[in-house]
Short mmCIF file of C-alpha atoms in Angstrom, two decimals:
data_model
loop_
_atom_site.label_atom_id
_atom_site.label_comp_id
_atom_site.label_asym_id
_atom_site.label_seq_id
_atom_site.Cartn_x
_atom_site.Cartn_y
_atom_site.Cartn_z
CA MET A 1 13.03 6.39 30.59
CA ARG A 2 16.80 6.44 32.08
CA ASN A 3 17.34 3.34 33.64
CA LYS A 4 15.03 1.80 30.80
CA ASN A 5 17.21 2.94 27.51
CA GLY A 6 19.25 -0.28 26.88
CA PHE A 7 15.91 -2.35 27.05
CA SER A 8 13.63 0.51 24.35
CA ASN A 9 17.03 0.29 22.11
CA LEU A 10 16.87 -3.23 22.20
CA TYR A 11 13.46 -3.70 21.37
CA LEU A 12 14.08 -0.56 17.98
CA VAL A 13 17.17 -2.93 17.05
CA LEU A 14 14.97 -6.12 17.29
CA VAL A 15 12.09 -4.58 15.23
CA PHE A 16 14.82 -2.97 12.76
CA ALA A 17 16.60 -6.49 12.39
CA VAL A 18 13.23 -8.18 11.53
CA LEU A 19 12.05 -5.52 9.05
CA TYR A 20 15.38 -5.87 6.90
CA ALA A 21 16.25 -9.44 7.81
CA PRO A 22 14.24 -11.34 4.73
CA ILE A 23 16.11 -8.56 2.31
CA PHE A 24 19.32 -9.17 3.10
CA TYR A 25 18.44 -13.06 2.92
CA LEU A 26 17.45 -12.74 0.07
CA MET A 27 20.87 -10.66 -1.12
CA TYR A 28 22.66 -13.04 0.73
CA TYR A 29 21.80 -16.06 -1.02
CA SER A 30 21.51 -14.46 -4.39
CA PHE A 31 25.43 -15.39 -4.13
CA ASN A 32 25.26 -18.85 -3.21
CA SER A 33 26.08 -21.32 -6.37
CA GLY A 34 24.57 -23.95 -4.49
CA GLY A 35 21.49 -22.76 -5.79
CA THR A 36 19.01 -23.14 -2.67
CA MET A 37 18.32 -20.63 -0.16
CA HIS A 38 19.76 -22.78 2.56
CA GLU A 39 23.60 -23.92 3.19
CA PHE A 40 26.05 -21.56 1.38
CA GLU A 41 28.36 -23.56 -0.66
CA GLY A 42 29.97 -20.54 -2.75
CA PHE A 43 29.77 -17.69 -4.32
CA THR A 44 28.95 -17.14 -7.63
CA LEU A 45 27.48 -14.53 -9.74
CA ASP A 46 25.95 -16.84 -11.99
CA TYR A 47 22.26 -15.70 -11.36
CA TYR A 48 23.13 -12.17 -12.33
CA ARG A 49 24.44 -13.33 -15.21
CA GLU A 50 21.26 -15.66 -16.13
CA VAL A 51 19.32 -12.18 -15.14
CA ILE A 52 20.94 -9.91 -17.40
CA GLN A 53 20.86 -12.35 -20.21
CA ASP A 54 16.91 -13.15 -19.65
CA THR A 55 16.23 -11.08 -22.67
CA ARG A 56 12.35 -11.99 -21.73
CA LEU A 57 13.12 -10.42 -18.05
CA ILE A 58 14.64 -7.37 -19.60
CA ILE A 59 11.48 -6.70 -21.82
CA ILE A 60 9.49 -7.08 -18.75
CA VAL A 61 11.75 -4.52 -17.06
CA ILE A 62 11.37 -2.23 -20.04
CA ASN A 63 7.46 -2.92 -19.84
CA THR A 64 7.53 -2.06 -16.05
CA LEU A 65 9.10 0.97 -16.67
CA VAL A 66 7.30 2.50 -19.58
CA ILE A 67 4.02 1.88 -17.80
CA ALA A 68 5.07 3.39 -14.48
CA LEU A 69 6.62 6.65 -16.12
CA LEU A 70 3.78 7.26 -18.69
CA SER A 71 0.92 6.31 -16.14
CA SER A 72 2.23 8.57 -13.50
CA ALA A 73 2.75 11.23 -16.26
CA ILE A 74 -0.97 11.12 -17.18
CA ALA A 75 -2.12 10.55 -13.93
CA THR A 76 0.15 13.78 -12.33
CA LEU A 77 -1.91 15.52 -15.07
CA ILE A 78 -5.45 14.66 -14.59
CA ALA A 79 -4.76 14.97 -10.79
CA ILE A 80 -3.48 18.88 -11.31
CA VAL A 81 -7.03 19.43 -12.88
CA GLY A 82 -8.62 17.44 -9.99
CA ALA A 83 -7.06 19.00 -7.33
CA LEU A 84 -7.52 22.73 -9.07
CA ALA A 85 -11.18 21.09 -9.13
CA ILE A 86 -11.71 20.30 -5.74
CA GLN A 87 -10.00 23.57 -4.22
CA ARG A 88 -12.43 25.48 -7.06
CA THR A 89 -15.41 23.72 -5.27
CA ARG A 90 -17.10 26.10 -3.19
CA SER A 91 -19.76 24.62 -1.10
CA ARG A 92 -18.22 22.67 1.53
CA ARG A 93 -20.60 19.50 0.93
CA ALA A 94 -19.74 19.13 -2.64
CA LYS A 95 -15.87 19.39 -1.73
CA ASN A 96 -16.30 16.67 1.26
CA SER A 97 -18.31 14.51 -1.51
CA LEU A 98 -15.65 15.08 -4.42
CA LEU A 99 -12.93 14.50 -2.15
CA SER A 100 -14.37 11.13 -1.17
CA LEU A 101 -15.03 10.27 -4.42
CA ASN A 102 -11.37 11.00 -4.90
CA ASN A 103 -10.51 8.65 -2.09
CA VAL A 104 -12.38 5.75 -3.03
CA LEU A 105 -9.84 4.30 -4.92
CA ILE A 106 -7.23 4.50 -2.13
CA VAL A 107 -8.85 2.90 0.74
CA SER A 108 -10.34 -0.03 -1.82
CA PRO A 109 -8.72 -3.44 -1.59
CA ASP A 110 -6.53 -4.13 -4.68
CA VAL A 111 -8.86 -6.98 -5.47
CA ILE A 112 -11.88 -5.15 -5.97
CA ILE A 113 -10.29 -2.22 -8.32
CA GLY A 114 -8.45 -5.44 -10.11
CA ALA A 115 -11.90 -7.17 -10.45
CA SER A 116 -14.00 -4.24 -11.03
CA PHE A 117 -11.47 -2.91 -13.91
CA LEU A 118 -11.30 -6.49 -15.29
CA ILE A 119 -14.97 -6.08 -15.53
CA LEU A 120 -15.08 -2.34 -17.12
CA PHE A 121 -12.31 -3.06 -19.61
CA THR A 122 -13.90 -6.61 -21.07
CA ILE A 123 -17.37 -4.44 -21.09
CA VAL A 124 -15.78 -1.39 -23.33
CA GLY A 125 -13.89 -3.95 -25.45
CA ILE A 126 -10.46 -3.01 -24.09
CA LYS A 127 -8.30 -5.50 -25.11
CA LEU A 128 -6.38 -7.05 -21.89
CA GLY A 129 -2.42 -5.75 -22.09
CA PHE A 130 -0.77 -2.73 -22.25
CA VAL A 131 -3.58 -0.88 -22.76
CA SER A 132 -5.40 -2.18 -20.04
CA VAL A 133 -2.65 -2.30 -17.34
CA LEU A 134 -1.97 1.61 -18.28
CA LEU A 135 -5.47 2.78 -17.79
CA SER A 136 -5.50 1.30 -14.55
CA HIS A 137 -2.14 2.40 -13.20
CA VAL A 138 -3.21 5.89 -14.22
CA ALA A 139 -6.65 4.87 -12.14
CA PHE A 140 -4.92 4.06 -8.95
CA SER A 141 -2.58 6.87 -9.21
CA VAL A 142 -4.99 9.84 -9.76
CA PRO A 143 -6.36 9.98 -6.51
CA ILE A 144 -2.64 9.92 -4.30
CA ALA A 145 -1.38 12.69 -6.38
CA VAL A 146 -3.75 14.54 -5.89
CA LEU A 147 -3.78 14.05 -2.20
CA MET A 148 0.10 15.15 -2.89
CA ILE A 149 -0.90 18.44 -4.88
CA LEU A 150 -3.85 19.77 -2.77
CA PRO A 151 -2.27 20.89 0.66
CA HIS A 152 0.25 23.03 -1.62
CA LEU A 153 -2.79 24.48 -3.74
CA GLN A 154 -4.61 25.32 -0.05
CA ASP A 155 -1.48 26.83 1.07
CA MET A 156 -1.50 29.32 -1.33
CA SER A 157 -2.14 32.56 -0.18
CA PRO A 158 -5.67 33.61 -2.59
CA THR A 159 -3.96 37.48 -3.18
CA LEU A 160 -1.63 35.86 -5.19
CA THR A 161 -3.98 35.11 -8.12
CA ASP A 162 -6.09 38.22 -7.45
CA ALA A 163 -3.32 40.41 -7.92
CA ALA A 164 -2.54 38.68 -10.86
CA HIS A 165 -5.96 39.13 -11.88
CA ASP A 166 -5.54 42.72 -11.08
CA LEU A 167 -2.61 43.13 -12.99
CA GLY A 168 -4.02 41.87 -16.12
CA ALA A 169 -3.27 38.17 -16.33
CA SER A 170 -5.44 36.04 -18.10
CA ARG A 171 -6.76 32.71 -16.62
CA ARG A 172 -3.86 30.87 -18.45
CA ASP A 173 -1.20 33.10 -17.41
CA VAL A 174 -2.35 32.40 -13.74
CA LEU A 175 -2.53 28.99 -14.44
CA THR A 176 0.99 28.74 -15.96
CA LYS A 177 2.58 31.62 -14.15
CA VAL A 178 1.03 31.85 -10.86
CA ILE A 179 -0.44 28.48 -9.67
CA LEU A 180 1.92 26.09 -11.37
CA PRO A 181 5.15 26.71 -10.22
CA ILE A 182 3.76 27.18 -6.29
CA ILE A 183 2.24 24.05 -6.40
CA LYS A 184 5.58 22.48 -8.11
CA PRO A 185 6.50 20.63 -5.13
CA GLY A 186 3.29 18.75 -4.60
CA ILE A 187 3.28 17.76 -8.40
CA PHE A 188 6.79 15.94 -7.82
CA SER A 189 6.07 14.36 -4.80
CA GLY A 190 2.53 13.52 -6.70
CA PHE A 191 4.58 12.34 -9.56
CA PHE A 192 6.80 10.48 -7.40
CA MET A 193 4.14 8.74 -5.52
CA ALA A 194 1.98 7.74 -8.14
CA LEU A 195 5.75 6.38 -9.76
CA THR A 196 6.22 3.96 -6.68
CA TYR A 197 2.66 2.88 -6.62
CA SER A 198 3.12 1.89 -10.04
CA LEU A 199 6.03 -0.05 -9.61
CA ASP A 200 5.08 -1.62 -6.74
CA ASP A 201 1.59 -2.50 -7.88
CA PHE A 202 0.91 -6.39 -7.99
CA ALA A 203 -2.80 -6.98 -6.88
CA VAL A 204 -4.54 -4.64 -9.75
CA THR A 205 -2.26 -5.37 -12.36
CA PHE A 206 -2.14 -9.14 -11.80
CA PHE A 207 -6.04 -8.88 -13.06
CA VAL A 208 -5.99 -6.66 -16.00
CA THR A 209 -3.14 -8.12 -17.63
CA GLY A 210 -3.57 -10.72 -20.52
CA ASN A 211 -1.35 -13.73 -21.67
CA GLY A 212 1.50 -12.48 -23.12
CA TYR A 213 2.10 -9.08 -21.02
CA SER A 214 3.55 -8.80 -17.66
CA THR A 215 5.15 -6.37 -15.66
CA LEU A 216 7.72 -7.72 -12.79
CA SER A 217 5.65 -8.03 -10.01
CA VAL A 218 3.29 -10.10 -12.35
CA GLU A 219 6.40 -11.94 -13.16
CA ILE A 220 7.84 -12.58 -9.84
CA TYR A 221 4.89 -14.09 -8.86
CA SER A 222 4.58 -16.14 -11.18
CA ARG A 223 8.47 -17.32 -10.60
CA ALA A 224 7.93 -17.32 -6.89
CA ARG A 225 5.00 -19.60 -7.10
CA GLN A 226 6.96 -22.38 -9.17
CA GLY A 227 9.30 -22.31 -6.19
CA VAL A 228 13.05 -21.52 -5.05
CA SER A 229 14.99 -19.98 -8.05
CA LEU A 230 17.96 -17.87 -7.60
CA SER A 231 17.59 -15.59 -10.42
CA ILE A 232 14.85 -14.25 -8.57
CA ASN A 233 17.24 -13.19 -5.49
CA ALA A 234 19.56 -11.38 -7.51
CA LEU A 235 16.83 -9.64 -9.30
CA SER A 236 15.57 -8.74 -5.88
CA THR A 237 19.33 -7.52 -4.84
CA MET A 238 19.14 -5.27 -7.97
CA ILE A 239 15.86 -3.99 -7.39
CA PHE A 240 16.80 -2.77 -3.66
CA LEU A 241 20.05 -1.29 -4.69
CA PHE A 242 17.99 0.54 -7.47
CA THR A 243 15.37 1.51 -4.62
CA ILE A 244 17.94 2.68 -2.09
CA LEU A 245 19.26 4.96 -5.29
CA LEU A 246 15.71 6.14 -5.80
CA VAL A 247 14.94 7.06 -2.21
CA VAL A 248 18.41 8.59 -1.25
CA GLY A 249 18.18 10.62 -4.87
CA TYR A 250 14.27 11.89 -3.87
CA TYR A 251 14.91 12.66 -0.19
CA PHE A 252 17.76 14.87 -1.42
CA LEU A 253 15.92 16.53 -4.21
CA THR A 254 12.77 17.01 -1.84
CA ARG A 255 14.98 18.52 1.11
CA ARG A 256 16.10 20.94 -1.33
CA LYS A 257 12.87 21.82 -2.81
CA HIS A 258 11.09 22.54 0.13
CA ARG A 259 11.08 22.59 4.07
CA PRO A 260 10.09 19.42 5.48
CA ARG A 261 6.56 21.63 6.65
CA ILE A 262 4.08 19.70 4.75
CA ALA A 263 3.93 16.32 6.78
CA GLU A 264 3.59 13.91 3.76
CA PRO A 265 0.18 12.18 4.09
CA VAL A 266 2.19 8.91 2.41
CA ALA A 267 1.93 7.54 6.16
CA GLU A 268 -2.07 7.10 6.24
CA LEU A 269 -2.41 6.71 3.18
CA GLY A 270 0.35 3.99 1.84
CA VAL A 271 -2.27 0.75 1.94
CA PRO A 272 0.25 -1.52 0.17
CA ARG A 273 -0.09 -3.28 -2.92
CA MET B 1 -16.10 33.91 -10.52
CA LYS B 2 -18.69 31.01 -10.94
CA ASN B 3 -17.71 28.37 -13.51
CA LYS B 4 -18.53 29.81 -15.98
CA GLY B 5 -18.62 27.40 -18.89
CA ARG B 6 -14.45 28.20 -18.97
CA SER B 7 -13.88 25.11 -16.75
CA TYR B 8 -13.37 22.53 -19.69
CA TYR B 9 -9.81 21.44 -18.38
CA LEU B 10 -11.88 19.86 -15.34
CA ILE B 11 -13.24 17.43 -17.56
CA PRO B 12 -10.60 14.79 -17.54
CA TYR B 13 -10.75 14.45 -13.70
CA TYR B 14 -14.56 14.20 -14.01
CA LEU B 15 -14.43 11.70 -16.31
CA TRP B 16 -11.70 9.61 -13.87
CA ILE B 17 -14.25 9.86 -11.39
CA ALA B 18 -17.18 8.45 -13.41
CA LEU B 19 -15.24 5.75 -15.47
CA PHE B 20 -13.03 4.13 -12.64
CA VAL B 21 -14.66 5.18 -9.61
CA ILE B 22 -18.38 5.13 -9.83
CA ALA B 23 -18.46 2.51 -12.98
CA PRO B 24 -16.66 0.06 -11.52
CA VAL B 25 -18.71 0.06 -8.24
CA LEU B 26 -21.72 -0.50 -10.18
CA LEU B 27 -20.59 -2.86 -12.33
CA ILE B 28 -19.54 -4.95 -9.76
CA ILE B 29 -23.06 -4.81 -8.10
CA TYR B 30 -24.67 -5.44 -11.60
CA TYR B 31 -22.55 -8.38 -11.81
CA SER B 32 -23.20 -9.72 -8.79
CA LEU B 33 -26.83 -10.45 -9.95
CA PHE B 34 -26.07 -12.98 -12.20
CA ASP B 35 -24.82 -16.65 -12.57
CA LEU B 36 -22.40 -18.71 -14.91
CA ASP B 37 -24.82 -18.76 -17.44
CA GLY B 38 -25.42 -14.91 -17.38
CA HIS B 39 -29.09 -15.55 -15.86
CA LEU B 40 -30.32 -12.86 -13.82
CA THR B 41 -30.41 -14.71 -10.31
CA ILE B 42 -30.13 -13.55 -6.37
CA ASP B 43 -28.45 -16.85 -6.28
CA ASN B 44 -25.38 -15.76 -5.74
CA TYR B 45 -26.38 -14.14 -2.41
CA VAL B 46 -27.96 -16.87 -1.45
CA ASN B 47 -25.15 -18.96 -2.21
CA PHE B 48 -23.21 -16.40 -0.07
CA PHE B 49 -25.33 -17.42 3.22
CA THR B 50 -24.48 -21.22 2.91
CA PRO B 51 -21.79 -22.10 5.38
CA VAL B 52 -18.86 -22.50 3.17
CA TYR B 53 -18.92 -18.81 2.79
CA LEU B 54 -19.83 -17.32 5.91
CA LYS B 55 -16.87 -20.05 7.20
CA MET B 56 -14.72 -18.02 4.90
CA THR B 57 -15.95 -14.24 5.92
CA LEU B 58 -15.53 -15.48 9.49
CA ASN B 59 -11.98 -16.58 8.85
CA SER B 60 -10.93 -13.93 7.00
CA PHE B 61 -12.39 -11.63 9.61
CA TRP B 62 -10.59 -13.59 12.07
CA TYR B 63 -6.87 -13.65 10.59
CA ALA B 64 -7.19 -9.95 9.62
CA PHE B 65 -7.88 -9.01 13.07
CA LEU B 66 -5.27 -10.99 14.41
CA ILE B 67 -3.12 -9.63 11.64
CA THR B 68 -4.26 -6.05 12.86
CA ALA B 69 -3.57 -6.90 16.73
CA PHE B 70 -0.15 -8.25 16.42
CA SER B 71 1.04 -5.06 14.35
CA LEU B 72 -0.30 -2.92 16.90
CA LEU B 73 1.31 -4.89 19.35
CA ILE B 74 4.19 -4.18 17.86
CA ALA B 75 4.46 -1.08 16.20
CA TYR B 76 3.11 0.89 19.21
CA PRO B 77 6.04 0.68 21.13
CA ALA B 78 8.21 0.90 18.33
CA ALA B 79 6.32 4.15 17.69
CA TYR B 80 7.18 5.23 20.81
CA LEU B 81 10.43 4.82 21.45
CA LEU B 82 11.05 6.25 17.77
CA THR B 83 10.04 9.49 18.91
CA ARG B 84 12.39 9.16 21.52
CA THR B 85 15.82 8.70 19.20
CA LYS B 86 17.87 11.57 17.94
CA HIS B 87 18.02 11.56 14.44
CA LYS B 88 14.39 10.69 13.65
CA GLN B 89 14.43 11.54 10.48
CA LEU B 90 17.10 8.77 9.37
CA TRP B 91 15.16 6.03 11.53
CA LEU B 92 11.74 6.61 9.93
CA LEU B 93 13.42 6.78 6.71
CA LEU B 94 14.54 3.43 7.50
CA ILE B 95 11.29 2.59 8.53
CA ILE B 96 9.56 3.37 5.28
CA LEU B 97 12.37 1.98 3.25
CA PRO B 98 11.18 -2.10 3.39
CA THR B 99 7.99 -0.92 2.28
CA TRP B 100 9.23 0.32 -1.06
CA ILE B 101 10.65 -3.19 -1.69
CA ASN B 102 8.03 -5.20 -3.75
CA LEU B 103 5.62 -7.20 -1.49
CA LEU B 104 6.25 -10.17 -3.65
CA LEU B 105 9.72 -10.32 -2.88
CA LYS B 106 9.29 -9.88 0.38
CA THR B 107 6.84 -12.77 0.82
CA TYR B 108 9.05 -14.75 -1.31
CA ALA B 109 12.02 -14.20 0.84
CA PHE B 110 10.02 -16.33 3.74
CA ILE B 111 9.45 -18.93 1.35
CA GLY B 112 13.13 -19.69 2.39
CA ILE B 113 13.38 -18.36 5.86
CA PHE B 114 10.67 -20.81 6.78
CA GLY B 115 11.49 -23.62 4.11
CA LYS B 116 12.00 -26.82 5.47
CA PHE B 117 15.90 -26.80 5.46
CA GLY B 118 15.62 -22.60 6.38
CA PRO B 119 16.99 -20.76 9.07
CA VAL B 120 14.26 -21.22 11.60
CA ASN B 121 13.95 -24.81 11.06
CA ASN B 122 17.35 -25.11 12.03
CA PHE B 123 17.35 -23.13 15.34
CA PHE B 124 14.47 -25.50 16.44
CA ASP B 125 16.48 -27.89 15.56
CA LEU B 126 19.19 -26.83 17.60
CA LEU B 127 16.76 -26.26 20.27
CA GLY B 128 16.12 -30.05 19.95
CA LEU B 129 12.71 -29.15 18.95
CA GLY B 130 12.75 -30.99 15.86
CA GLU B 131 11.83 -30.07 12.10
CA GLN B 132 8.36 -27.82 12.20
CA GLN B 133 6.28 -27.61 9.69
CA ILE B 134 6.05 -23.80 9.38
CA LEU B 135 5.42 -23.18 5.71
CA PHE B 136 1.49 -23.18 4.52
CA THR B 137 0.46 -22.72 8.35
CA GLY B 138 -2.04 -20.09 9.32
CA PHE B 139 1.06 -19.11 11.38
CA SER B 140 3.09 -17.86 8.59
CA PHE B 141 0.21 -16.20 6.85
CA VAL B 142 -0.02 -13.92 10.53
CA PHE B 143 3.61 -13.92 10.69
CA VAL B 144 4.47 -12.91 6.92
CA SER B 145 1.54 -10.31 6.91
CA VAL B 146 2.27 -8.44 10.26
CA TYR B 147 5.77 -8.13 8.98
CA ILE B 148 4.42 -6.82 5.52
CA PHE B 149 1.96 -4.31 7.25
CA ILE B 150 4.13 -2.92 10.45
CA PRO B 151 5.64 0.11 8.52
CA PHE B 152 1.92 1.39 7.97
CA MET B 153 1.16 0.68 11.52
CA ILE B 154 3.96 2.40 12.57
CA LEU B 155 3.85 5.52 10.61
CA PRO B 156 0.31 7.05 11.35
CA ILE B 157 0.91 6.36 15.02
CA TYR B 158 4.28 7.86 15.15
CA SER B 159 3.06 11.06 13.63
CA ALA B 160 0.12 10.59 16.05
CA LEU B 161 2.78 10.80 18.85
CA GLU B 162 4.97 13.39 17.38
CA GLU B 163 1.95 15.58 17.73
CA LEU B 164 1.68 14.89 21.38
CA ASN B 165 2.04 17.99 23.49
CA LEU B 166 4.89 16.82 25.73
CA SER B 167 3.77 19.32 28.30
CA LEU B 168 0.80 17.67 29.28
CA LEU B 169 2.40 14.61 29.84
CA ASP B 170 4.64 16.81 32.64
CA ALA B 171 1.17 18.17 33.99
CA ALA B 172 0.54 14.48 34.18
CA ARG B 173 3.55 13.76 36.07
CA ASP B 174 3.15 17.18 38.42
CA LEU B 175 -0.42 16.11 39.32
CA GLY B 176 0.96 12.78 40.42
CA ALA B 177 0.57 10.32 38.02
CA SER B 178 2.50 7.11 37.35
CA GLY B 179 3.83 6.10 34.47
CA TRP B 180 1.51 3.56 33.29
CA THR B 181 -1.79 6.23 34.24
CA THR B 182 -0.24 8.84 32.38
CA PHE B 183 0.27 6.28 29.44
CA ARG B 184 -3.73 5.03 29.68
CA ARG B 185 -5.28 8.19 30.51
CA VAL B 186 -3.17 10.47 28.69
CA ILE B 187 -1.03 9.02 25.88
CA VAL B 188 -3.29 6.64 24.52
CA PRO B 189 -6.58 8.50 23.98
CA LEU B 190 -4.44 11.74 22.48
CA THR B 191 -3.00 9.28 19.89
CA ILE B 192 -5.88 6.86 19.36
CA SER B 193 -6.21 8.70 15.99
CA GLY B 194 -2.91 7.76 14.62
CA VAL B 195 -3.67 3.92 15.92
CA ARG B 196 -7.21 4.38 14.28
CA SER B 197 -5.98 5.12 10.85
CA GLY B 198 -2.99 2.60 11.29
CA CYS B 199 -5.58 -0.51 12.07
CA MET B 200 -7.62 1.06 8.62
CA ALA B 201 -4.51 1.11 6.62
CA VAL B 202 -3.95 -2.67 8.04
CA PHE B 203 -7.28 -4.59 8.50
CA ILE B 204 -8.74 -3.31 5.03
CA PRO B 205 -5.77 -4.89 2.85
CA ALA B 206 -5.49 -7.75 5.19
CA LEU B 207 -9.19 -8.54 4.41
CA SER B 208 -8.55 -8.68 1.06
CA LEU B 209 -5.02 -10.24 0.79
CA PHE B 210 -4.23 -13.25 -1.99
CA MET B 211 -1.24 -13.38 -2.85
CA ILE B 212 0.46 -13.63 0.73
CA THR B 213 -1.92 -16.38 1.23
CA ARG B 214 -1.24 -18.01 -1.98
CA LEU B 215 2.63 -17.88 -1.87
CA ILE B 216 2.92 -18.37 2.02
CA ALA B 217 -0.36 -20.68 3.24
CA GLY B 218 -0.92 -22.38 0.53
CA SER B 219 -4.46 -23.83 0.52
CA GLN B 220 -4.66 -23.27 4.66
CA VAL B 221 -6.03 -20.20 4.43
CA ILE B 222 -8.45 -18.72 2.56
CA THR B 223 -9.75 -15.40 2.96
CA LEU B 224 -12.11 -12.93 1.06
CA GLY B 225 -9.34 -12.09 -1.00
CA THR B 226 -8.27 -15.36 -2.35
CA ALA B 227 -12.17 -16.10 -3.24
CA ILE B 228 -12.90 -13.19 -5.36
CA GLU B 229 -9.09 -13.51 -7.17
CA GLN B 230 -10.06 -17.62 -7.57
CA HIS B 231 -14.06 -16.84 -8.92
CA PHE B 232 -12.56 -14.04 -11.33
CA LEU B 233 -9.65 -15.73 -12.37
CA VAL B 234 -9.30 -19.07 -12.32
CA THR B 235 -13.18 -20.51 -12.32
CA GLN B 236 -14.48 -17.50 -14.05
CA ASP B 237 -17.62 -17.25 -12.46
CA TRP B 238 -17.37 -13.76 -12.35
CA GLY B 239 -21.48 -13.50 -10.65
CA MET B 240 -19.92 -14.82 -7.47
CA GLY B 241 -16.72 -12.75 -7.44
CA SER B 242 -18.72 -9.51 -7.49
CA THR B 243 -20.86 -11.19 -5.01
CA VAL B 244 -18.30 -11.80 -2.64
CA ALA B 245 -16.94 -8.19 -3.44
CA VAL B 246 -20.17 -6.31 -2.69
CA PHE B 247 -19.88 -8.00 0.62
CA LEU B 248 -15.87 -6.95 1.21
CA ILE B 249 -17.44 -3.19 -0.19
CA ALA B 250 -20.06 -3.48 2.71
CA ILE B 251 -17.77 -4.73 5.18
CA MET B 252 -15.10 -2.26 4.40
CA ALA B 253 -17.77 0.65 4.28
CA LEU B 254 -19.46 -0.84 7.83
CA PHE B 255 -15.85 -0.56 9.53
CA MET B 256 -14.74 2.83 8.41
CA ILE B 257 -17.93 4.14 9.20
CA VAL B 258 -17.66 2.43 12.89
CA THR B 259 -14.08 3.97 13.15
CA GLY B 260 -14.84 6.86 12.08
CA GLY B 261 -17.62 7.35 13.96
CA SER B 262 -16.48 8.24 17.07
CA ARG B 263 -13.81 10.71 16.03
CA LYS B 264 -15.29 13.75 17.70
CA GLY B 265 -14.76 12.62 21.46
CA VAL B 266 -11.18 12.42 21.43
CA GLN B 267 -10.07 15.13 18.91
CA LYS B 268 -7.76 17.85 20.88
#
């Protein structure tokens, strides 16, 4: 291993370079006054001004954030219930089938989720737009939040709830005073994962947005299909910086909250949307 | 402590399963039995077995296979080397970070990079190769998809490698195994579960991609994903779209059974 160190470092550097090149490429040309993604002519902030003054875009950003926050909150609530339901199931067989059902939406391709939800909403008679997008974001965020909460629930010692019961706590008290505080880190990471899933989703949203309602991903897609526009670059730079802030914030938050004991299942589950 | 009917609060979750997990699948199957005019028919299934769709399915498979293979080829060494670095957590975070950037933005970047006057073509010019058409080819599709999926391949392999008991490597060396033999006989079998979940995280989405295809490959590459999108949102032929979806679900289920089935042999 010793003499090969130079080569292996080079390989890693190369991988990182390729991973980040497109992102920095976008950022670099967001300042190009030439208006193209080649031949840098001069420095300008025009495209940033354009993004900030684009009221339609700002409404879309607000839409995206509202959907993300609202859907993650609702999904997390349902997921707490779901995790409890799975935990409570005694029969191993029933538990496994519940878990499999839970994971269906995680492993399903987005096109299928999108298409089937489109059928569902049309049949039920829900107008495509805010409600349909919100519902589908809740729907696909629930299973991931369940998977974040469940390990915490399983790690919890059953003697704690027994003790609470023995001391005369009602079921409600056991839930709110014992169980919820213990699984709080899981709830937070579940909410946060749901948030990132929702912010990042394109394929499902694309199917269930009607005319006139749009989220950021859908908007970027339709703009990108029309060709290169540097306002997308400016927008992506802003999103990138915002993302970094979010990640760093989350990193420090979780490092303080709980020891990095539970390997986050994100890696295995993070099917890109 | 059996459920004594006091578990009303579990209802939302079961409702979610019924409405958003079970119902959609049933609806897809149901709709696959109708043609454009709403008549009950199995024409869609007959149609699927015509050369157009079979070729498309094969094509889709081939591309998904290529994407998975290249991702694995690049990701395995990267994951391995990552476990050897100092500050692993930091490097891992740096691998994860790009996955948090919107997929469409990253794809969009490649429109510029692979474009006519983009840096890659400039580089080709410099080498005297002249200008090449890179955008809207199968190559660009595979490249961008691999780029997008690499982190999802690295992460599970990384965690499998992290769990690897290092004393086993020492033991292999003590018993006289060469570096290559150790890798082939010890490291790979013990990390195969990570490889498997990585392949799953790449292969299934790769079968159903449609946005990268549309933006980067133009009409050159048609996958099952693009077909579904086309049928649902453009031609409004939900029946045929659902039929393609049914096959995609079936393929997916088969793939999971196949990759999940042989798990017993290699687990610690």
